[in-house]
Tab-separated table of C-alpha atoms in Angstrom:
chain	number	residue	atom	x	y	z
A	1	MET	CA	99.917	128.581	7.855
A	2	ALA	CA	99.821	132.060	6.576
A	3	LYS	CA	102.518	134.096	4.797
A	4	ALA	CA	104.505	136.275	7.100
A	5	SER	CA	103.520	140.116	6.967
A	6	ARG	CA	106.760	141.341	6.444
A	7	ASP	CA	110.351	140.612	4.883
A	8	PHE	CA	112.296	138.395	7.694
A	9	GLN	CA	115.480	136.876	8.177
A	10	ILE	CA	116.110	134.055	10.816
A	11	PHE	CA	119.537	132.892	12.651
A	12	VAL	CA	119.249	129.116	12.774
A	13	LYS	CA	121.528	127.428	15.252
A	14	PRO	CA	121.368	123.912	14.414
A	15	ALA	CA	124.113	122.658	16.627
A	16	GLY	CA	122.987	125.260	19.098
A	17	ALA	CA	125.917	126.811	21.302
A	18	THR	CA	128.470	124.121	20.229
A	19	CYS	CA	131.524	125.114	19.121
A	20	ASN	CA	135.171	123.736	18.691
A	21	LEU	CA	136.825	127.194	20.084
A	22	ASP	CA	136.702	128.753	23.715
A	23	CYS	CA	136.436	132.501	23.074
A	24	GLU	CA	136.664	134.269	26.271
A	25	TYR	CA	134.081	136.937	25.377
A	26	CYS	CA	131.516	134.416	23.498
A	27	TYR	CA	127.972	135.630	24.560
A	28	TYR	CA	126.491	132.067	23.315
A	29	SER	CA	128.395	129.563	25.031
A	30	ASP	CA	126.520	129.416	28.159
A	31	LYS	CA	123.434	128.651	26.028
A	32	ARG	CA	124.169	125.068	26.677
A	33	GLU	CA	122.594	125.395	30.036
A	34	LEU	CA	119.286	126.070	28.473
A	35	TYR	CA	119.187	122.237	27.296
A	36	PRO	CA	120.841	120.462	30.307
A	37	GLU	CA	118.944	117.011	29.044
A	38	SER	CA	120.545	117.367	25.552
A	39	ALA	CA	123.925	115.414	25.584
A	40	THR	CA	124.396	116.616	21.833
A	41	LEU	CA	123.219	119.735	20.486
A	42	ARG	CA	122.316	118.753	17.086
A	43	MET	CA	119.072	119.569	14.867
A	44	SER	CA	117.484	116.419	14.219
A	45	ASP	CA	116.575	115.950	10.347
A	46	ASP	CA	112.696	115.845	11.332
A	47	VAL	CA	113.421	119.534	12.954
A	48	LEU	CA	115.264	120.480	10.048
A	49	GLU	CA	112.760	119.345	7.417
A	50	THR	CA	109.888	121.014	9.589
A	51	TYR	CA	112.257	124.219	9.944
A	52	ILE	CA	112.790	124.547	5.853
A	53	ALA	CA	109.251	123.852	4.942
A	54	GLN	CA	107.850	126.319	7.357
A	55	HIS	CA	110.421	128.820	6.344
A	56	LEU	CA	109.251	128.605	2.738
A	57	GLU	CA	105.671	128.558	3.234
A	58	ALA	CA	106.246	131.679	5.411
A	59	SER	CA	108.380	133.606	2.432
A	60	ALA	CA	106.733	135.616	-0.026
A	61	GLY	CA	109.334	134.460	-2.417
A	62	PRO	CA	110.696	134.059	-5.227
A	63	GLU	CA	113.905	134.371	-3.502
A	64	VAL	CA	114.489	132.986	-0.055
A	65	VAL	CA	117.601	133.366	2.428
A	66	PHE	CA	118.617	130.905	5.177
A	67	SER	CA	120.975	132.080	7.791
A	68	TRP	CA	122.810	129.211	9.635
A	69	HIS	CA	124.639	130.452	12.870
A	70	GLY	CA	126.030	129.186	15.952
A	71	GLY	CA	128.027	128.311	17.749
A	72	GLU	CA	129.684	126.752	15.177
A	73	PRO	CA	127.456	125.270	12.312
A	74	THR	CA	130.836	123.307	10.516
A	75	SER	CA	130.866	121.329	13.751
A	76	LEU	CA	127.707	119.499	12.570
A	77	GLY	CA	129.993	118.278	9.300
A	78	LEU	CA	129.259	118.535	5.742
A	79	ASP	CA	127.006	116.007	5.367
A	80	PHE	CA	124.453	118.018	7.460
A	81	PHE	CA	124.379	120.864	5.077
A	82	ARG	CA	124.649	118.414	2.000
A	83	LYS	CA	121.197	117.551	3.608
A	84	VAL	CA	120.003	121.238	3.944
A	85	VAL	CA	120.312	121.784	0.308
A	86	GLU	CA	118.996	118.651	-0.694
A	87	LEU	CA	115.728	119.367	1.173
A	88	GLN	CA	115.795	122.911	0.001
A	89	ARG	CA	115.486	121.791	-3.417
A	90	LYS	CA	112.777	119.116	-2.448
A	91	LEU	CA	110.862	121.754	-0.839
A	92	LYS	CA	110.944	125.036	-2.879
A	93	PRO	CA	108.158	125.923	-4.899
A	94	ALA	CA	108.885	125.918	-8.652
A	95	GLY	CA	110.747	129.008	-10.089
A	96	TRP	CA	112.052	129.999	-6.543
A	97	SER	CA	115.572	130.381	-5.732
A	98	ILE	CA	117.502	129.702	-2.338
A	99	ARG	CA	120.170	131.474	-0.960
A	100	ASN	CA	122.197	130.142	2.030
A	101	GLY	CA	124.575	132.249	4.625
A	102	MET	CA	126.794	131.027	7.031
A	103	GLN	CA	129.013	132.378	9.871
A	104	THR	CA	131.858	130.430	10.847
A	105	ASN	CA	135.055	131.012	12.700
A	106	GLY	CA	136.792	129.200	9.372
A	107	VAL	CA	139.092	126.627	11.515
A	108	LEU	CA	137.248	123.717	10.263
A	109	LEU	CA	137.262	124.375	6.726
A	110	ASP	CA	139.006	122.463	4.086
A	111	GLU	CA	138.789	121.714	0.279
A	112	GLU	CA	136.048	119.544	0.688
A	113	TRP	CA	133.965	122.121	2.703
A	114	ALA	CA	135.583	124.838	0.016
A	115	ARG	CA	134.253	122.805	-3.041
A	116	PHE	CA	130.574	122.624	-1.486
A	117	ILE	CA	130.390	126.220	-0.713
A	118	ALA	CA	131.372	127.429	-3.891
A	119	ALA	CA	129.106	124.960	-5.656
A	120	GLU	CA	126.368	125.640	-3.627
A	121	HIS	CA	126.920	129.371	-3.676
A	122	PHE	CA	126.742	129.957	0.219
A	123	ALA	CA	127.576	133.554	1.378
A	124	ILE	CA	129.941	133.193	4.022
A	125	GLY	CA	130.750	135.295	7.137
A	126	LEU	CA	134.059	134.722	8.603
A	127	SER	CA	135.361	135.770	12.169
A	128	LEU	CA	138.712	137.509	12.515
A	129	ASP	CA	139.754	140.258	14.891
A	130	GLY	CA	142.629	141.544	13.234
A	131	PRO	CA	146.195	140.067	13.160
A	132	ALA	CA	147.496	137.400	15.166
A	133	GLU	CA	148.534	139.101	18.216
A	134	LEU	CA	145.207	141.023	18.899
A	135	HIS	CA	142.744	137.782	17.325
A	136	ASP	CA	144.636	135.086	19.353
A	137	ALA	CA	144.080	137.032	22.593
A	138	TYR	CA	140.605	135.918	23.246
A	139	ARG	CA	140.032	133.475	20.261
A	140	VAL	CA	141.447	130.150	21.296
A	141	THR	CA	140.908	126.468	21.299
A	142	ARG	CA	139.395	124.630	24.210
A	143	GLY	CA	143.032	123.667	24.846
A	144	GLY	CA	143.708	127.324	25.394
A	145	GLN	CA	145.717	127.381	21.781
A	146	PRO	CA	145.829	130.049	18.935
A	147	THR	CA	143.388	129.804	16.422
A	148	HIS	CA	144.481	132.865	13.914
A	149	GLN	CA	146.694	130.871	11.698
A	150	ALA	CA	143.561	128.251	11.246
A	151	ALA	CA	141.311	130.827	10.597
A	152	LEU	CA	143.228	132.796	7.940
A	153	ARG	CA	144.015	129.596	6.323
A	154	GLY	CA	140.137	129.005	6.098
A	155	TYR	CA	139.782	132.335	4.779
A	156	GLU	CA	142.588	132.023	2.101
A	157	LEU	CA	141.077	128.616	1.229
A	158	LEU	CA	137.641	130.114	0.489
A	159	ARG	CA	139.236	132.944	-1.804
A	160	ARG	CA	141.192	130.603	-3.524
A	161	SER	CA	137.769	128.751	-4.383
A	162	GLY	CA	136.588	131.860	-5.884
A	163	ILE	CA	134.455	132.750	-2.366
A	164	GLN	CA	134.659	136.339	-1.085
A	165	PRO	CA	133.925	136.114	2.602
A	166	ASP	CA	132.413	139.062	4.780
A	167	ILE	CA	134.789	139.761	7.826
A	168	VAL	CA	133.110	140.069	11.214
A	169	SER	CA	135.401	141.532	13.678
A	170	VAL	CA	134.786	141.464	17.379
A	171	VAL	CA	135.742	144.676	18.850
A	172	HIS	CA	137.332	144.078	22.535
A	173	ASN	CA	139.457	145.968	25.109
A	174	LEU	CA	142.596	145.204	23.200
A	175	ASN	CA	142.152	145.633	19.510
A	176	VAL	CA	140.066	148.541	20.184
A	177	LEU	CA	143.339	150.551	20.989
A	178	TYR	CA	145.018	149.659	17.344
A	179	PRO	CA	142.313	150.998	14.877
A	180	LEU	CA	144.702	151.272	12.093
A	181	THR	CA	146.430	148.248	12.665
A	182	VAL	CA	143.058	146.269	12.657
A	183	TYR	CA	141.885	147.790	9.492
A	184	ARG	CA	145.049	147.903	7.330
A	185	PHE	CA	145.184	144.033	8.309
A	186	PHE	CA	141.991	143.456	6.770
A	187	ARG	CA	142.808	145.604	3.763
A	188	ASP	CA	146.200	143.694	3.216
A	189	ILE	CA	144.521	140.541	3.223
A	190	GLY	CA	141.738	141.625	0.388
A	191	CYS	CA	139.056	141.791	2.615
A	192	LYS	CA	135.901	143.464	0.606
A	193	SER	CA	133.248	143.397	3.196
A	194	LEU	CA	133.864	144.495	6.953
A	195	GLY	CA	131.832	144.252	10.041
A	196	PHE	CA	132.489	145.705	13.658
A	197	LEU	CA	130.881	143.908	16.518
A	198	PRO	CA	131.580	145.465	19.762
A	199	VAL	CA	131.970	143.485	22.938
A	200	VAL	CA	129.290	144.571	25.467
A	201	GLU	CA	129.005	142.388	28.422
A	202	GLN	CA	127.446	143.709	31.548
A	203	ALA	CA	129.052	142.855	34.902
A	204	PRO	CA	126.941	144.271	37.719
A	205	GLY	CA	128.706	144.932	40.899
A	206	THR	CA	132.016	145.491	39.125
A	207	ALA	CA	133.312	149.307	39.223
A	208	ALA	CA	133.087	149.688	35.492
A	209	GLY	CA	129.714	147.727	35.285
A	210	VAL	CA	131.052	145.393	32.392
A	211	THR	CA	133.707	142.995	32.005
A	212	ARG	CA	137.381	143.230	31.459
A	213	HIS	CA	136.680	142.415	27.481
A	214	THR	CA	134.473	145.247	26.928
A	215	ALA	CA	135.977	148.250	25.175
A	216	SER	CA	135.073	151.783	26.617
A	217	ALA	CA	132.736	153.765	24.913
A	218	ALA	CA	135.016	156.470	24.340
A	219	ASP	CA	137.944	153.988	22.640
A	220	PHE	CA	135.139	152.597	20.555
A	221	GLY	CA	134.119	155.755	19.062
A	222	GLU	CA	137.950	156.597	18.515
A	223	PHE	CA	138.074	153.215	16.962
A	224	LEU	CA	135.271	154.037	14.677
A	225	CYS	CA	136.637	157.535	13.712
A	226	LYS	CA	140.138	156.625	12.935
A	227	ILE	CA	138.715	153.804	10.669
A	228	PHE	CA	136.334	156.131	8.775
A	229	ASP	CA	139.127	158.872	8.040
A	230	GLU	CA	140.969	155.822	6.480
A	231	TRP	CA	138.202	154.350	4.572
A	232	PHE	CA	137.184	157.832	3.370
A	233	ARG	CA	140.749	158.722	2.107
A	234	ARG	CA	141.675	155.431	0.864
A	235	ASP	CA	139.187	152.969	0.410
A	236	MET	CA	135.510	154.391	-0.609
A	237	GLY	CA	134.082	152.109	-3.243
A	238	ARG	CA	136.610	149.368	-2.645
A	239	ILE	CA	135.931	148.326	0.992
A	240	SER	CA	132.258	148.028	2.586
A	241	VAL	CA	132.598	148.961	6.122
A	242	GLN	CA	129.162	147.831	7.625
A	243	THR	CA	128.785	150.566	10.490
A	244	ILE	CA	129.724	153.216	7.840
A	245	ASP	CA	127.328	152.203	5.600
A	246	GLU	CA	124.692	152.120	8.025
A	247	ALA	CA	125.813	155.685	8.948
A	248	ALA	CA	125.447	156.856	5.562
A	249	ARG	CA	121.807	155.629	4.825
A	250	PRO	CA	119.711	158.298	6.474
A	251	ALA	CA	121.649	160.731	4.103
A	252	MET	CA	120.948	158.493	1.246
A	253	GLY	CA	117.086	158.509	2.174
A	254	LEU	CA	117.474	154.630	3.094
A	255	GLU	CA	116.130	152.810	6.090
A	256	HIS	CA	118.659	151.173	8.368
A	257	SER	CA	119.627	147.591	7.220
A	258	LEU	CA	121.291	146.699	10.601
A	259	CYS	CA	118.741	145.729	13.305
A	260	VAL	CA	120.733	147.630	15.904
A	261	PHE	CA	120.148	150.833	14.258
A	262	ARG	CA	116.578	150.667	13.429
A	263	PRO	CA	113.818	152.491	15.221
A	264	THR	CA	112.333	148.783	16.312
A	265	CYS	CA	113.820	145.619	16.723
A	266	GLY	CA	113.217	141.771	16.319
A	267	GLN	CA	113.703	141.501	12.745
A	268	ILE	CA	115.698	138.336	13.133
A	269	PRO	CA	114.910	135.925	15.729
A	270	VAL	CA	116.401	132.703	16.318
A	271	ILE	CA	115.558	129.189	15.991
A	272	GLU	CA	117.492	126.910	18.304
A	273	HIS	CA	118.528	123.351	17.563
A	274	ASN	CA	115.540	121.651	19.176
A	275	GLY	CA	112.963	124.254	17.331
A	276	ASP	CA	112.755	126.863	20.241
A	277	TYR	CA	112.028	129.966	19.071
A	278	TYR	CA	113.255	133.506	20.360
A	279	PRO	CA	112.859	136.791	19.404
A	280	CYS	CA	116.450	137.715	19.076
A	281	ASP	CA	120.135	136.485	19.243
A	282	HIS	CA	120.927	138.552	22.378
A	283	TYR	CA	117.981	137.006	24.087
A	284	VAL	CA	118.183	133.252	23.907
A	285	ASP	CA	117.063	132.631	27.671
A	286	ARG	CA	113.824	131.194	29.176
A	287	GLU	CA	112.153	134.436	29.926
A	288	HIS	CA	112.071	135.003	26.133
A	289	ARG	CA	111.299	131.813	24.837
A	290	LEU	CA	107.956	132.425	22.487
A	291	GLY	CA	107.190	128.930	21.326
A	292	ASN	CA	108.702	125.867	19.248
A	293	ILE	CA	108.242	125.451	15.255
A	294	LEU	CA	107.058	121.479	16.108
A	295	GLU	CA	104.240	123.381	17.962
A	296	THR	CA	103.583	127.098	16.338
A	297	PRO	CA	104.280	127.612	12.629
A	298	VAL	CA	107.524	129.890	11.954
A	299	GLY	CA	105.085	132.283	10.169
A	300	ASP	CA	102.517	132.646	13.078
A	301	LEU	CA	105.765	132.821	15.685
A	302	LEU	CA	107.004	135.825	13.295
A	303	ASP	CA	103.729	138.011	13.369
A	304	SER	CA	102.784	136.958	16.989
A	305	LYS	CA	101.787	140.017	19.460
A	306	ALA	CA	105.014	138.573	21.741
A	307	GLN	CA	107.450	139.140	18.856
A	308	ARG	CA	105.585	142.486	17.886
A	309	ALA	CA	106.023	143.795	21.402
A	310	PHE	CA	109.386	142.896	22.043
A	311	GLY	CA	110.371	144.663	18.798
A	312	ASP	CA	108.259	147.683	19.662
A	313	ALA	CA	109.755	147.878	22.849
A	314	LYS	CA	112.914	149.220	21.739
A	315	ARG	CA	111.532	152.241	20.450
A	316	ASP	CA	108.738	152.584	23.220
A	317	ALA	CA	111.289	152.535	26.072
A	318	LEU	CA	113.762	155.018	24.198
A	319	PRO	CA	114.811	157.565	26.831
A	320	GLY	CA	114.052	161.567	26.241
A	321	TYR	CA	117.458	162.222	26.093
A	322	CYS	CA	117.836	160.045	22.999
A	323	ARG	CA	114.595	161.195	21.442
A	324	ASP	CA	116.161	164.745	21.662
A	325	CYS	CA	119.348	163.374	20.151
A	326	GLU	CA	120.819	165.127	17.242
A	327	VAL	CA	121.950	161.726	15.967
A	328	LEU	CA	118.880	160.133	16.767
A	329	ALA	CA	117.961	159.136	12.789
A	330	GLN	CA	121.748	157.203	12.789
A	331	CYS	CA	121.480	155.904	16.064
A	332	ASN	CA	117.883	155.158	17.381
A	333	GLY	CA	119.350	154.088	20.730
A	334	GLY	CA	121.409	151.359	19.542
A	335	CYS	CA	120.784	147.586	20.594
A	336	PRO	CA	118.439	147.094	23.565
A	337	LYS	CA	120.931	144.561	25.199
A	338	TYR	CA	123.305	147.506	25.577
A	339	ARG	CA	120.958	149.801	27.243
A	340	PHE	CA	121.769	149.481	30.747
A	341	LEU	CA	123.391	153.161	31.663
A	342	ASN	CA	121.221	156.169	32.915
A	343	ALA	CA	121.095	159.368	31.072
A	344	PRO	CA	122.817	162.712	32.160
A	345	ASN	CA	119.245	163.633	33.430
A	346	GLY	CA	118.790	160.226	35.252
A	347	GLU	CA	116.694	158.332	32.932
A	348	PRO	CA	117.259	154.571	32.559
A	349	GLY	CA	117.940	153.116	29.462
A	350	LEU	CA	120.935	154.890	27.647
A	351	ASN	CA	123.047	152.811	25.446
A	352	TYR	CA	126.800	151.690	27.088
A	353	LEU	CA	128.102	152.973	23.596
A	354	CYS	CA	126.524	155.939	23.400
A	355	ALA	CA	129.296	158.544	23.922
A	356	GLY	CA	131.228	156.521	21.369
A	357	LEU	CA	128.275	155.893	18.730
A	358	LYS	CA	127.532	159.950	19.048
A	359	ARG	CA	131.420	160.821	18.372
A	360	PHE	CA	131.373	158.407	15.426
A	361	PHE	CA	127.887	159.618	13.845
A	362	LEU	CA	129.025	163.709	13.979
A	363	HIS	CA	132.351	162.915	13.176
A	364	SER	CA	131.267	161.248	9.715
A	365	ARG	CA	128.007	162.967	9.273
A	366	GLU	CA	128.965	165.904	7.201
A	367	PRO	CA	131.563	163.818	4.699
A	368	LEU	CA	128.869	160.968	4.189
A	369	ALA	CA	126.065	163.593	3.848
A	370	ARG	CA	128.186	165.164	0.882
A	371	MET	CA	128.897	161.838	-0.495
A	372	ALA	CA	125.269	161.218	-0.791
A	373	ARG	CA	124.648	164.246	-2.599
A	374	VAL	CA	127.345	163.804	-5.288
A	375	SER	CA	126.238	160.144	-5.447
A	376	ARG	CA	122.934	161.325	-6.880
A	377	GLN	CA	124.521	163.814	-9.544
A	378	PRO	CA	124.754	162.396	-13.298
A	379	GLN	CA	128.760	163.208	-13.537
A	380	TYR	CA	129.304	160.849	-10.180
A	381	ARG	CA	132.020	158.692	-10.634
A	382	ALA	CA	133.563	155.821	-8.372
A	383	ALA	CA	136.040	157.019	-5.914
A	384	PRO	CA	139.791	156.816	-6.484
A	385	SER	CA	141.709	154.177	-4.239
A	386	ARG	CA	143.526	156.939	-2.548
A	387	ALA	CA	143.411	160.530	-2.342
A	388	GLY	CA	146.478	162.780	-1.683
A	389	ARG	CA	146.193	166.136	0.330
A	390	ASN	CA	146.285	167.700	-3.526
A	391	ASP	CA	144.113	165.268	-5.267
A	392	SER	CA	140.346	165.662	-5.962
A	393	CYS	CA	138.234	164.683	-2.989
A	394	PRO	CA	136.806	161.019	-3.056
A	395	CYS	CA	133.370	162.502	-2.512
A	396	GLY	CA	133.067	164.138	-5.889
A	397	SER	CA	132.801	167.570	-5.200
A	398	GLY	CA	135.247	168.539	-7.221
A	399	ARG	CA	137.567	170.329	-4.706
A	400	LYS	CA	140.733	169.251	-3.327
A	401	TYR	CA	140.990	166.558	-0.422
A	402	LYS	CA	142.747	169.014	1.554
A	403	LYS	CA	140.059	171.829	1.295
A	404	CYS	CA	137.273	169.079	1.426
A	405	CYS	CA	136.798	165.630	3.232
A	406	GLY	CA	140.535	165.782	4.177
A	407	ALA	CA	139.366	168.743	6.244
A	408	VAL	CA	137.003	167.234	8.556
A	409	ARG	CA	137.555	168.171	11.933
A	410	GLU	CA	138.619	166.015	14.874
A	411	LEU	CA	135.513	165.909	17.443
C-alpha cells in the first residue's frame, strides 16, 4: 500500500451509531439501519488492528493522529481503548509519535477514564449545548432524562485531571435565541476552545423545509455576531472560537482548516465499526459507501477517484451566485449537505445557512482584518482580557476601543 498523497484525518466509528443517549437532533442514530444484521455495533480486534496498521502505513509520519468518534466511543468501555494504544505502540515505526482524539458526551467518564485519558494524552472534545435548560431540551438519556449534570461532571472530572477539553456545542432552534447566555456559560466554566455546530435537518414536504430542531439562518447569523462582539471585546487571546478562527484565516493568508469552509471537501472520511469506508461523516449511507478496509487499504481509498470526485463536487457544483459573492473566501459555499435551497436567481445548490453566514462574515471581516494586520507587527502584544470604551482596542491599533472595533457597525 502506497502512502496517501496528502495529509488526512479519519473519523473512526468503533461503536458505529451506538450511544447511551437519545439526543433528538442526532444525525447519526439512524445509521444503525445500515447494519441490520449486526446485533452489536462493535469494532472487532481484527478490524481494529487492520485499521491501525493501514492508517500508519498510509501516513507520512513522524506524527500520526487518530480520531475516535461515534455514536459514543466510551460505550465500548475502557479496555477497548487500552487495546487501541497497545496496538499503536506495537505497530508504529520507531521514532514516530501518535496522538489520539476522542469526541464524547462525557456522561460515562469516571476517575479511571480520566486517569487513562491523562496518561495517554488523549485530546477530548466534549458535547455541551450550554446551561442546563438549553442542553437538556434535546440531549436526554434513552429514558428521556436530562444529561447536563452528568456531562458537566465529566467535564469537571477531566479538568481536575489536567485535561482541557474542547467543547462542541450544537446550535438548535432553542439555544440559538440566547447567544450570550450560551457563550458566557462556557466562559464561566473555564472553556478555552469552543466550536458551534448548527443543526440543519432537511424535511421535504414541510413549510420551512427543515425540522423543528433547525435554527433559521437569520437566527444563526445573529447568534454568531453577538458572540463575536462579546469575544472581541473581552476574550480575544483567551478563548478560541472555531468559527471566528476560520473567519480570520483568509485575512491571515491561511487556508481554512475546517472542512465546511474549504473550497473542496472530503478531507475527513469515516470508517465504520466493520471497516466500511465513507467519504464524509454526513454521507454515511449505502449510496456513498466506497469500500471496506478489509478489501481495499486505507491509503488506496483516500486517494481513490471516488473520494476525490466527492470532494471536488463541492467546488464544481457551486452556484454562480456563490462564485460572485463578496465572502466567497470565507465561506466557499459551506457544507454540501446543507446546500438544498435555490439562489435568488433560481440556481440550485444554495446553502441553507447562507444568509446567516454571510451576515457573520461581513460583520466580523473588518475587525478581523485589522487584527490580522497588527498581529504581523513586531510591537503586537496579547489582547487584554476586557476592553472598556476608553481602553486601548484589543486589536492593537493604538486607538480607543470605542473609536476602533467597538464602533463596528451592526449589519
